[in-house]
Amino acid sequence: MSIEGKQIFCGVPNTARGEASHVFADPTGETDRISYASGRSAVVVSCGDRENVKVFTDHTRNVTACRFAPKGLIASGDEGGTIRVWNPETMKQREELPVTGDVVRDVCFTSDMKFMAFATDARGVFAKVVKYPGCGSAGPVSGHTRRVTSIDIRNSPKTAVITGGDDMIVGFYSGPPIPLAAVPIQKKHHTNFVLDVRFSPDGSKYATSSSDRSVFIFDSESQEKLHSMTGHTASVTGVAWNKDGTKLVTSSSDKTIRVWDVASGSCLEVVSLGDKDVLDMQVGCTWVPKTNEIVAVSLRGDISVLVEGSSKPSKVIRGHANPIVSLTNLENKVYTVDSLGKCVFTDTNEPRTDAHFSGNGHKTTGKSIACNSKVVVSGETSGDVLLTLVDTLEFPSTPVSVKGGCADIACPGTGAEFAAVVINDFRLVQINYDGSILELLCFEKSETGISVSVTEDGKTVAVSVEVRGGAGKTSFYKNTNGKLEKFGDSIDGATAANRMIFTKDGSTLIIGEKSRHVKMFDVTKQVKVTGGGACHSARVDGLSLAPDGKRVASVGMDGTLAIWVLGSRSKPISAKAHRNGANGVGWVDGETLVTGGGDNSVRTWTLKE
């Protein structure tokens, strides 16, 4: 039996307030794919089919630029100054180019791929044009005094490069190659940061956008400013041309996108994509030549796809722009929380569903998420816990505050009288459906709470603590109306149980240790039983019991997914599930699993004979 990948629900673009998030459409018009950076991943995904996606994970630093290159290739740059050129069909890397010692903000090529241009934060050389693939200099891109955030190349009627940066300058350079003695043409019309610069498809014009709320269109030959377009009430973060260059779309922090007529410079339409929520700011946009659709990216990372003339998106792609730290599921309904506290709902059977979490979510680092058929319970490091109804996915107006924070959460079935148990460094608490809290345990000064599990009926609780010095101790308690009574002896280990789950009948506890082992214990006798072992090379970060109750799935910080058989000494089957760690796992059905990981993505897997 083997584990085979089935679906990838990719991460969404990296975003930062006050900055542009560059997103690009396939310029050939052959596909409806867009490209962007997401954490340490570079993503290429179809606007019409979310499951048609490629996620490149070979970068070792956060990806900061991802753009279509000629000849069917993709170029992606990272914060370490490396540009990687790769094939999205084969997922094979073609070139690894350490071009600078600082962040790569944007990258582009001439159509013959003889030259490459990139924008960077590197002091003194904020933009550069080089020969490809050798990276020898192809002339100076001089004149900027602060970082360049956007760069573009035109190929006809003759090659040229434009740049825009935080020094409020737009630069125009003939070439590549750029003559050594060339004096750049500098535009200083903007009064604040230049966030985006793009040539029209035929190269005859170029457009610039800025934090000063304006958009300019210039003639590429005469360098005359053709139009100065105003109307946005906040920073204009992105600008993109339609396929014939007659229209322009802009995105703005005022939570709108605008479509402009290039000939007259007039605004044709304004589409509002949010209300009072700051996360509805629009931080990037592009225009898809194949389908003539407009794509906009919000500060929360949501990708809105719009048909021109429509007042609302035809579809929205949601996901994580940061590593997933915890996952829970009810069959095909998957709930995840990431390192910034964002919660996302994914339906593996209906990837285009409009269902999503709404309202005011977490404000600090996410730590854990659990659910039953009634509620999704998610917690953050501050100790705020949200009880969200599965039927509405609308966050409650007031969080439950757990003193000491949140390290792990476990939910019993809906037949139990309470919603969840939450553990942190100092205590274990019970949270009831009405939001009230009942303290169950307060740990000794030498103990630190690590993880918790509860049986389906809520009557048995397992608690894992780390004892001073690094050793682990797992104890069992009977829970009677919120009063815990310890039974049996504690299970001692060289390290603590980082994750735990009970079998359906509560007779066996499966433990995933910090020291990478999976172990199984008889709850009544507190003795180890046959099963488990060492498969992971790092800490176990997720466990899930199969519907048949005979198999257990585990994932770890090493990114591996493993399937174990209860009561068997046989080695587990395993597969590499995620780059940068796998932090949650669940069974969709008896042959399908779902995982979440440090590459920001949710993935499904099928067991094959």
Coordinates of C-alpha atoms in Angstrom, one line a residue:
M1 CA 0.0 0.0 0.0
S2 CA 1.2 3.5 -0.8
I3 CA 0.2 7.1 -0.1
E4 CA -0.5 9.3 -3.2
G5 CA -1.1 13.0 -3.4
K6 CA -4.6 13.9 -4.6
Q7 CA -5.4 17.6 -4.1
I8 CA -3.6 20.8 -3.2
F9 CA -5.4 23.8 -1.7
C10 CA -2.6 26.3 -2.0
G11 CA -1.7 29.2 0.1
V12 CA -2.6 32.8 -0.8
P13 CA -0.3 35.8 -1.5
N14 CA 2.0 37.3 1.1
T15 CA 0.7 40.7 2.1
A16 CA 1.8 43.6 4.2
R17 CA 0.0 46.8 5.0
G18 CA 1.2 49.8 3.1
E19 CA 3.0 47.6 0.5
A20 CA 2.0 46.2 -2.9
S21 CA 1.5 42.4 -3.3
H22 CA 2.5 41.6 -6.9
V23 CA 0.4 39.1 -8.6
F24 CA 0.7 38.3 -12.3
A25 CA -1.4 36.6 -15.0
D26 CA -0.1 34.3 -17.8
P27 CA 0.9 37.0 -20.4
T28 CA 0.6 34.5 -23.3
G29 CA -3.1 34.2 -22.9
E30 CA -2.8 30.4 -23.2
T31 CA -4.0 29.7 -19.6
D32 CA -6.0 31.5 -16.9
R33 CA -3.2 31.0 -14.4
I34 CA -1.9 33.6 -12.0
S35 CA 1.4 33.5 -10.1
Y36 CA 2.4 34.9 -6.7
A37 CA 4.5 34.4 -3.6
S38 CA 3.1 32.6 -0.5
G39 CA 5.4 32.1 2.5
R40 CA 8.3 30.0 1.3
S41 CA 6.3 28.8 -1.6
A42 CA 5.9 30.1 -5.2
V43 CA 2.3 29.4 -6.5
V44 CA 0.8 29.1 -10.0
V45 CA -2.9 28.5 -9.9
S46 CA -5.8 28.6 -12.3
C47 CA -8.5 31.2 -11.7
G48 CA -11.2 28.9 -12.9
D49 CA -10.0 25.6 -11.3
R50 CA -8.4 25.9 -7.9
E51 CA -7.3 22.3 -8.0
N52 CA -5.2 23.1 -11.1
V53 CA -2.2 24.4 -9.1
K54 CA 1.5 24.1 -8.8
V55 CA 3.3 24.9 -5.6
F56 CA 7.1 25.2 -5.8
T57 CA 8.8 24.7 -2.4
D58 CA 12.5 24.7 -3.1
H59 CA 13.2 28.1 -1.6
T60 CA 14.8 28.1 1.8
R61 CA 13.7 31.7 2.6
N62 CA 10.4 33.5 2.3
V63 CA 9.4 34.0 -1.4
T64 CA 9.0 37.7 -2.2
A65 CA 8.5 37.6 -6.0
C66 CA 6.9 35.1 -8.4
R67 CA 6.3 35.9 -12.1
F68 CA 5.8 34.2 -15.5
A69 CA 8.9 34.0 -17.6
P70 CA 9.1 33.3 -21.4
K71 CA 9.2 29.7 -22.7
G72 CA 6.7 28.4 -20.2
L73 CA 8.9 29.0 -17.2
I74 CA 8.4 30.7 -13.8
A75 CA 10.9 32.9 -12.0
S76 CA 10.7 33.3 -8.2
G77 CA 12.9 35.3 -5.9
D78 CA 13.2 35.2 -2.1
E79 CA 14.3 37.4 0.8
G80 CA 17.7 35.8 0.7
G81 CA 18.5 37.2 -2.7
T82 CA 18.1 34.0 -4.7
I83 CA 16.1 33.8 -7.9
R84 CA 15.0 30.3 -9.0
V85 CA 13.8 29.6 -12.5
W86 CA 11.5 26.5 -12.8
N87 CA 9.1 24.6 -15.0
P88 CA 5.6 24.5 -13.6
E89 CA 4.7 21.4 -15.7
T90 CA 7.6 19.2 -14.5
M91 CA 8.2 21.1 -11.2
K92 CA 11.9 20.9 -12.0
Q93 CA 14.3 23.7 -11.3
R94 CA 16.2 25.0 -14.2
E95 CA 18.4 27.6 -12.6
E96 CA 19.4 28.7 -9.1
L97 CA 20.8 32.3 -9.2
P98 CA 22.1 33.9 -6.0
V99 CA 21.9 37.4 -7.5
T100 CA 22.0 39.7 -4.4
G101 CA 22.4 39.6 -0.7
D102 CA 19.0 41.2 0.0
V103 CA 15.3 40.8 -0.8
V104 CA 14.2 40.3 -4.4
R105 CA 11.1 42.4 -4.9
D106 CA 10.3 41.8 -8.5
V107 CA 11.8 40.0 -11.5
C108 CA 11.3 39.9 -15.3
F109 CA 13.0 38.8 -18.6
T110 CA 13.3 39.9 -22.1
S111 CA 11.3 37.7 -24.5
D112 CA 14.4 35.9 -25.8
M113 CA 15.5 35.3 -22.2
K114 CA 19.0 36.7 -22.9
F115 CA 18.5 39.3 -20.1
M116 CA 16.9 39.4 -16.6
A117 CA 16.0 42.4 -14.5
F118 CA 15.2 42.4 -10.9
A119 CA 14.3 44.9 -8.1
T120 CA 15.9 44.6 -4.7
D121 CA 16.4 46.2 -1.2
A122 CA 20.2 45.8 -1.6
R123 CA 21.7 49.2 -0.6
G124 CA 23.5 50.9 -3.4
V125 CA 22.2 48.6 -6.2
F126 CA 18.4 48.8 -5.9
A127 CA 17.8 47.4 -9.4
K128 CA 19.9 45.4 -11.8
V129 CA 19.9 44.1 -15.3
V130 CA 22.0 41.0 -16.0
K131 CA 22.7 38.5 -18.7
Y132 CA 20.8 35.2 -18.3
P133 CA 21.8 32.7 -17.1
G134 CA 25.3 33.8 -16.4
C135 CA 24.2 36.9 -14.4
G136 CA 27.0 39.1 -15.8
S137 CA 26.2 42.8 -15.8
A138 CA 24.2 44.2 -18.7
G139 CA 24.6 47.8 -17.7
P140 CA 23.8 50.1 -14.8
V141 CA 20.3 50.7 -13.5
S142 CA 21.2 53.9 -11.6
G143 CA 19.5 56.9 -10.1
H144 CA 17.5 55.3 -7.2
T145 CA 18.4 56.2 -3.6
R146 CA 16.0 53.8 -1.9
R147 CA 14.7 50.4 -2.5
V148 CA 13.0 49.6 -5.9
T149 CA 9.7 47.7 -5.4
S150 CA 8.7 47.2 -9.0
I151 CA 10.4 46.6 -12.4
D152 CA 9.2 45.8 -15.9
I153 CA 10.7 45.1 -19.3
R154 CA 9.3 45.8 -22.8
N155 CA 10.4 44.0 -25.9
S156 CA 9.2 46.1 -28.7
P157 CA 9.6 48.3 -30.6
K158 CA 12.9 48.2 -28.8
T159 CA 13.9 47.0 -25.3
A160 CA 13.5 49.2 -22.3
V161 CA 13.3 48.9 -18.5
I162 CA 11.1 50.9 -16.1
T163 CA 11.5 51.0 -12.3
G164 CA 9.6 52.4 -9.3
G165 CA 10.7 52.7 -5.7
D166 CA 10.4 54.2 -2.3
D167 CA 12.4 57.3 -3.4
M168 CA 9.2 58.4 -5.3
I169 CA 11.2 58.0 -8.6
V170 CA 10.1 56.3 -11.8
G171 CA 13.2 55.4 -13.9
F172 CA 13.2 54.6 -17.6
Y173 CA 16.3 52.9 -19.2
S174 CA 17.0 52.1 -22.9
G175 CA 18.1 48.5 -23.2
P176 CA 19.2 45.9 -22.1
P177 CA 22.0 46.0 -22.6
I178 CA 22.1 49.4 -21.0
P179 CA 25.0 51.6 -22.2
L180 CA 27.5 52.3 -19.4
A181 CA 27.3 56.1 -20.1
A182 CA 23.6 56.2 -20.4
V183 CA 21.7 58.8 -18.3
P184 CA 18.5 57.4 -17.0
I185 CA 15.2 59.3 -17.5
Q186 CA 13.8 60.0 -14.1
K187 CA 10.2 60.9 -13.4
K188 CA 9.5 62.7 -10.1
H189 CA 5.8 63.3 -10.5
H190 CA 4.7 61.1 -7.6
T191 CA 4.8 62.6 -4.1
N192 CA 5.1 59.3 -2.2
F193 CA 6.3 55.7 -2.7
V194 CA 5.9 54.3 -6.2
L195 CA 4.3 50.9 -5.7
D196 CA 3.8 49.5 -9.2
V197 CA 5.1 50.1 -12.7
R198 CA 3.9 48.2 -15.8
F199 CA 4.3 48.6 -19.6
S200 CA 1.3 48.3 -21.8
P201 CA 1.2 45.0 -23.9
D202 CA 2.6 46.8 -27.0
G203 CA 5.2 48.7 -25.0
S204 CA 4.0 52.1 -26.3
K205 CA 2.9 53.3 -22.8
Y206 CA 3.6 52.6 -19.2
A207 CA 1.5 53.1 -16.1
T208 CA 2.6 53.9 -12.5
S209 CA 0.8 53.8 -9.2
S210 CA 1.7 55.3 -5.8
S211 CA 1.0 55.8 -2.2
D212 CA 0.1 59.4 -3.1
R213 CA -3.3 58.0 -4.4
S214 CA -2.5 58.8 -8.0
V215 CA -2.1 56.8 -11.2
F216 CA 0.0 58.1 -14.2
I217 CA 0.2 57.0 -17.8
F218 CA 3.3 58.0 -19.8
D219 CA 4.2 57.7 -23.5
S220 CA 7.2 55.4 -23.8
E221 CA 8.8 57.3 -26.7
S222 CA 8.2 60.9 -25.9
Q223 CA 8.1 60.4 -22.1
E224 CA 5.1 62.7 -22.0
K225 CA 2.6 62.3 -19.2
L226 CA -0.6 61.4 -21.0
H227 CA -2.9 61.2 -18.0
S228 CA -3.0 61.8 -14.3
M229 CA -5.8 59.7 -12.8
T230 CA -7.2 60.4 -9.4
G231 CA -10.2 59.1 -7.5
H232 CA -8.8 56.5 -5.1
T233 CA -8.8 57.8 -1.5
A234 CA -5.9 55.7 -0.3
S235 CA -2.6 54.2 -1.7
V236 CA -2.9 52.7 -5.2
T237 CA -1.1 49.4 -4.7
G238 CA -1.3 47.8 -8.1
V239 CA -1.8 48.6 -11.8
A240 CA -2.4 46.2 -14.7
W241 CA -3.4 46.5 -18.4
N242 CA -6.0 44.5 -20.3
K243 CA -4.8 42.4 -23.2
D244 CA -5.2 45.1 -25.9
G245 CA -4.0 47.9 -23.8
T246 CA -7.2 50.0 -24.0
K247 CA -8.1 49.7 -20.3
L248 CA -6.3 49.7 -16.9
V249 CA -7.3 48.2 -13.6
T250 CA -5.9 49.6 -10.3
S251 CA -6.2 48.2 -6.7
S252 CA -6.2 50.4 -3.6
S253 CA -6.0 50.5 0.1
D254 CA -9.4 52.2 0.0
K255 CA -10.9 48.7 -0.5
T256 CA -11.8 49.2 -4.1
I257 CA -10.6 48.5 -7.6
R258 CA -11.1 50.9 -10.5
V259 CA -11.2 50.3 -14.2
W260 CA -9.9 53.2 -16.4
D261 CA -10.2 54.1 -20.0
V262 CA -6.7 54.6 -21.3
A263 CA -7.6 56.9 -24.2
S264 CA -9.4 59.4 -22.0
G265 CA -8.0 58.7 -18.6
S266 CA -11.5 58.5 -17.2
C267 CA -12.8 56.0 -14.6
L268 CA -15.2 53.5 -16.1
E269 CA -16.2 51.7 -12.9
V270 CA -15.5 51.4 -9.2
V271 CA -15.9 48.0 -7.4
S272 CA -16.0 47.9 -3.6
L273 CA -14.5 44.8 -2.2
G274 CA -15.0 45.4 1.5
D275 CA -16.4 47.5 4.3
K276 CA -14.8 48.8 7.4
D277 CA -12.5 45.9 8.0
V278 CA -8.9 46.9 7.4
L279 CA -8.1 43.5 6.0
D280 CA -10.4 44.3 3.0
M281 CA -7.7 46.7 1.7
Q282 CA -6.8 45.7 -1.9
V283 CA -3.0 45.3 -2.2
G284 CA -2.5 44.0 -5.7
C285 CA -4.2 43.3 -9.0
T286 CA -3.8 41.8 -12.5
W287 CA -5.9 41.3 -15.7
V288 CA -6.1 37.8 -17.1
P289 CA -5.7 37.9 -20.9
K290 CA -7.3 34.5 -21.6
T291 CA -10.6 35.1 -19.8
N292 CA -10.5 38.9 -19.6
E293 CA -11.1 38.5 -15.9
I294 CA -9.8 40.9 -13.2
V295 CA -8.0 39.5 -10.2
A296 CA -7.5 41.5 -7.0
V297 CA -5.8 40.6 -3.7
S298 CA -6.9 41.8 -0.3
L299 CA -4.7 42.4 2.8
R300 CA -6.0 39.2 4.3
G301 CA -4.8 37.4 1.2
D302 CA -8.2 36.6 -0.4
I303 CA -8.0 36.4 -4.2
S304 CA -11.1 37.9 -5.8
V305 CA -11.8 37.0 -9.5
L306 CA -14.2 39.4 -11.2
V307 CA -15.8 39.7 -14.6
E308 CA -15.5 43.3 -15.9
G309 CA -18.8 45.1 -15.2
S310 CA -19.7 43.0 -12.3
S311 CA -20.2 44.5 -8.8
K312 CA -18.9 41.5 -6.9
P313 CA -16.5 38.6 -7.5
S314 CA -17.5 35.6 -9.4
K315 CA -15.2 33.5 -7.2
V316 CA -12.9 34.0 -4.2
I317 CA -9.8 31.9 -3.5
R318 CA -9.1 31.8 0.3
G319 CA -6.3 30.2 2.1
H320 CA -3.3 30.9 4.3
A321 CA -0.3 33.2 3.6
N322 CA 1.5 31.9 6.7
P323 CA 2.3 28.4 8.0
I324 CA -0.6 26.3 9.1
V325 CA -0.1 25.4 12.8
S326 CA -3.1 23.2 13.5
L327 CA -5.9 21.3 11.5
T328 CA -9.1 19.6 12.4
N329 CA -11.9 18.2 10.3
L330 CA -15.3 16.6 10.1
E331 CA -14.9 14.3 7.1
N332 CA -14.5 16.6 4.0
K333 CA -15.0 19.8 6.0
V334 CA -11.5 21.1 7.1
Y335 CA -10.7 23.9 9.5
T336 CA -7.2 25.3 9.9
V337 CA -5.5 28.0 11.8
D338 CA -2.1 29.6 10.9
S339 CA 0.8 31.3 12.7
L340 CA -1.0 34.7 12.5
G341 CA -4.3 33.4 13.9
K342 CA -6.2 33.3 10.6
C343 CA -8.8 30.5 10.4
V344 CA -9.8 29.0 7.0
F345 CA -12.5 26.6 6.0
T346 CA -11.9 24.2 3.1
D347 CA -14.4 21.8 1.7
T348 CA -12.4 19.1 -0.1
N349 CA -15.5 18.0 -2.0
E350 CA -16.6 21.5 -3.0
P351 CA -13.4 23.6 -3.4
R352 CA -15.4 26.5 -4.9
T353 CA -17.7 26.8 -1.9
D354 CA -18.4 30.4 -0.6
A355 CA -18.5 29.2 3.0
H356 CA -15.8 30.9 5.1
F357 CA -15.1 32.2 8.6
S358 CA -16.4 35.8 9.1
G359 CA -16.3 38.4 11.8
N360 CA -13.4 39.4 14.0
G361 CA -11.0 36.4 14.4
H362 CA -7.8 36.0 16.3
K363 CA -5.4 38.9 16.8
T364 CA -2.3 37.0 17.8
T365 CA -0.4 33.8 16.9
G366 CA -2.7 30.8 16.4
K367 CA -1.9 27.7 18.4
S368 CA -4.6 25.0 18.1
I369 CA -7.9 24.2 16.6
A370 CA -10.4 21.4 17.3
C371 CA -14.0 20.7 16.5
N372 CA -17.1 18.5 16.8
S373 CA -20.3 18.6 14.8
K374 CA -21.5 21.6 16.7
V375 CA -18.5 24.0 17.1
V376 CA -15.1 24.8 15.9
V377 CA -12.9 25.8 18.9
S378 CA -9.7 27.8 18.1
G379 CA -7.1 29.3 20.4
E380 CA -4.2 31.8 20.2
T381 CA -1.1 32.5 22.3
S382 CA -2.8 35.3 24.3
G383 CA -5.4 32.8 25.6
D384 CA -8.3 34.1 23.6
V385 CA -10.4 31.1 22.5
L386 CA -13.2 31.4 19.9
L387 CA -16.2 29.1 19.9
T388 CA -17.6 29.3 16.4
L389 CA -20.7 27.5 15.3
V390 CA -20.1 25.0 12.5
D391 CA -23.4 26.0 10.8
T392 CA -22.6 29.7 10.5
L393 CA -18.7 29.9 10.8
E394 CA -19.3 33.4 12.2
F395 CA -16.8 34.2 14.9
P396 CA -18.4 35.1 18.3
S397 CA -18.4 38.8 19.2
T398 CA -16.5 38.1 22.4
P399 CA -13.7 35.5 22.9
V400 CA -13.3 33.3 25.9
S401 CA -10.2 34.4 27.8
V402 CA -8.1 31.7 29.3
K403 CA -5.5 33.0 31.7
G404 CA -2.0 31.8 30.7
G405 CA -2.6 31.3 27.0
C406 CA -3.5 28.3 24.9
A407 CA -1.2 25.4 24.0
D408 CA -3.6 22.7 22.9
I409 CA -7.4 22.1 22.5
A410 CA -9.5 18.9 22.5
C411 CA -13.2 18.6 21.8
P412 CA -15.5 15.8 23.0
G413 CA -18.5 14.7 20.9
T414 CA -21.6 16.8 21.0
G415 CA -23.1 14.4 23.5
A416 CA -20.8 15.8 26.2
E417 CA -22.0 18.7 28.3
F418 CA -19.0 20.9 27.5
A419 CA -17.4 22.2 24.3
A420 CA -13.7 21.8 24.8
V421 CA -10.8 21.4 27.2
V422 CA -7.8 23.8 26.8
I423 CA -4.3 23.4 28.2
N424 CA -1.5 25.9 28.7
D425 CA 1.7 26.1 30.6
F426 CA 0.0 26.5 33.9
R427 CA -3.5 25.0 33.9
L428 CA -6.2 22.9 32.3
V429 CA -9.6 24.4 31.8
Q430 CA -13.0 23.3 30.6
I431 CA -15.0 25.6 28.3
N432 CA -18.7 25.2 28.2
Y433 CA -20.9 26.0 25.2
D434 CA -22.2 29.2 26.9
G435 CA -18.6 30.4 27.1
S436 CA -18.1 29.9 30.8
I437 CA -14.8 28.5 32.1
L438 CA -14.2 25.9 34.8
E439 CA -10.6 25.4 35.9
L440 CA -9.9 21.7 36.1
L441 CA -6.2 21.5 37.1
C442 CA -3.4 23.8 38.1
F443 CA 0.0 22.3 37.4
E444 CA 3.0 22.1 39.8
K445 CA 5.8 24.7 39.4
S446 CA 8.0 22.0 38.0
E447 CA 5.4 21.1 35.3
T448 CA 4.5 22.7 32.0
G449 CA 1.3 21.8 30.2
I450 CA 1.9 20.4 26.7
S451 CA -1.2 18.6 25.2
V452 CA -4.6 17.3 26.1
S453 CA -7.1 14.7 24.8
V454 CA -10.6 13.8 25.7
T455 CA -12.8 10.8 24.9
E456 CA -16.0 11.1 22.8
D457 CA -18.2 11.1 25.8
G458 CA -16.1 13.7 27.7
K459 CA -15.7 11.5 30.7
T460 CA -12.0 10.7 30.4
V461 CA -9.2 13.2 30.0
A462 CA -5.5 12.6 29.3
V463 CA -3.1 15.3 30.2
S464 CA 0.6 15.6 29.1
V465 CA 3.1 17.8 30.9
E466 CA 6.8 18.4 30.6
V467 CA 8.7 18.0 33.9
R468 CA 11.6 20.3 34.6
G469 CA 14.6 18.8 32.8
G470 CA 12.6 17.8 29.7
A471 CA 11.0 14.5 30.7
G472 CA 7.3 13.8 30.0
K473 CA 4.4 12.7 32.1
T474 CA 1.0 11.7 31.0
S475 CA -1.9 11.3 33.5
F476 CA -5.5 10.1 33.2
Y477 CA -8.5 11.6 34.9
K478 CA -12.2 10.9 35.2
N479 CA -14.3 14.0 34.5
T480 CA -17.5 14.2 36.4
N481 CA -19.4 17.4 36.1
G482 CA -16.2 19.4 35.8
K483 CA -14.4 17.7 38.6
L484 CA -11.3 15.6 37.8
E485 CA -10.3 12.5 39.6
K486 CA -7.0 11.0 38.7
F487 CA -6.9 7.2 38.2
G488 CA -4.0 4.8 37.8
D489 CA -0.3 5.7 37.5
S490 CA 1.1 8.3 35.2
I491 CA 3.0 7.3 32.1
D492 CA 6.6 8.6 32.2
G493 CA 8.6 9.2 29.1
A494 CA 12.0 10.6 28.1
T495 CA 10.0 13.5 26.4
A496 CA 6.5 14.7 26.7
A497 CA 3.5 13.7 24.5
N498 CA 3.2 16.5 22.1
R499 CA -0.1 15.2 20.6
M500 CA -2.6 12.6 21.9
I501 CA -5.8 11.0 20.8
F502 CA -8.1 8.3 22.2
T503 CA -9.6 5.5 20.3
K504 CA -13.4 5.7 19.9
D505 CA -14.1 3.4 22.8
G506 CA -11.6 5.2 25.0
S507 CA -9.7 2.0 25.7
T508 CA -6.4 3.1 24.0
L509 CA -4.5 6.4 24.0
I510 CA -2.2 7.1 21.1
I511 CA 0.7 9.4 21.8
G512 CA 3.0 11.4 19.5
E513 CA 6.1 12.4 21.4
K514 CA 8.4 15.3 21.1
S515 CA 11.1 12.8 20.6
R516 CA 9.5 11.6 17.3
H517 CA 8.0 8.3 18.5
V518 CA 4.4 7.2 18.2
K519 CA 3.3 5.0 21.1
M520 CA 0.0 3.3 22.2
F521 CA -1.1 2.7 25.7
D522 CA -3.9 0.8 27.5
V523 CA -5.9 3.4 29.4
T524 CA -7.0 1.1 32.2
K525 CA -3.6 -0.5 32.9
Q526 CA -1.5 2.5 31.7
V527 CA 0.9 0.1 30.0
K528 CA 2.3 0.3 26.5
V529 CA 0.6 -2.0 23.9
T530 CA 1.8 -3.3 20.6
G531 CA 1.9 -0.7 17.8
G532 CA 3.6 2.5 16.9
G533 CA 7.4 3.1 16.8
A534 CA 9.9 5.6 15.2
C535 CA 9.1 6.8 11.7
H536 CA 9.4 10.6 12.0
S537 CA 12.8 12.2 12.3
A538 CA 11.4 15.1 14.3
R539 CA 8.6 16.0 16.7
V540 CA 5.1 14.5 16.1
D541 CA 2.7 17.4 15.5
G542 CA -0.6 15.7 14.5
L543 CA -2.6 12.5 15.1
S544 CA -5.9 11.2 13.7
L545 CA -7.8 8.0 14.1
A546 CA -9.3 6.3 11.0
P547 CA -13.0 5.8 10.7
D548 CA -12.6 2.0 11.1
G549 CA -10.7 2.6 14.4
K550 CA -7.9 0.3 13.3
R551 CA -5.4 2.8 11.8
V552 CA -3.7 6.0 13.0
A553 CA -2.3 8.8 10.9
S554 CA 0.6 10.9 12.2
V555 CA 2.4 13.9 10.8
G556 CA 5.5 15.6 12.1
M557 CA 7.9 18.6 12.0
D558 CA 9.8 16.6 9.3
G559 CA 6.9 17.0 7.0
T560 CA 6.2 13.2 6.9
L561 CA 2.7 11.6 6.9
A562 CA 2.7 8.1 8.3
I563 CA -0.1 5.4 8.6
W564 CA 0.1 3.0 11.5
V565 CA -2.0 -0.1 12.3
L566 CA -3.1 -0.5 15.9
G567 CA -1.9 -3.6 17.6
S568 CA 0.6 -4.3 14.8
R569 CA 4.4 -4.4 14.8
S570 CA 4.5 -3.7 11.1
K571 CA 6.3 -0.6 9.8
P572 CA 4.0 2.2 8.8
I573 CA 3.6 3.4 5.2
S574 CA 4.8 7.0 4.8
A575 CA 5.2 9.9 2.4
K576 CA 6.6 13.4 2.4
A577 CA 3.5 15.5 2.8
H578 CA 4.8 19.1 3.3
R579 CA 7.9 21.2 3.1
N580 CA 8.7 23.1 6.3
G581 CA 6.7 20.7 8.5
A582 CA 3.3 19.1 8.7
N583 CA 1.2 20.3 11.6
G584 CA -2.2 18.6 11.3
V585 CA -3.9 15.5 9.9
G586 CA -7.4 14.1 9.6
W587 CA -9.3 11.3 7.8
V588 CA -11.8 12.5 5.2
D589 CA -12.9 8.9 4.8
G590 CA -11.4 5.4 5.1
E591 CA -9.1 5.9 2.1
T592 CA -8.5 9.7 2.0
L593 CA -6.6 11.9 4.4
V594 CA -6.1 15.7 4.7
T595 CA -3.0 17.5 6.0
G596 CA -1.9 21.0 6.7
G597 CA 1.7 22.3 6.9
G598 CA 4.4 24.9 6.9
D599 CA 4.0 25.5 3.1
N600 CA 0.7 27.2 3.8
S601 CA -1.2 24.5 2.0
V602 CA -3.9 22.0 2.7
R603 CA -3.4 18.7 0.9
T604 CA -5.4 15.5 0.5
W605 CA -3.9 12.0 0.1
T606 CA -5.3 8.7 -1.1
L607 CA -4.3 5.2 0.1
K608 CA -3.5 3.0 -2.9
E609 CA -3.0 -0.8 -2.9

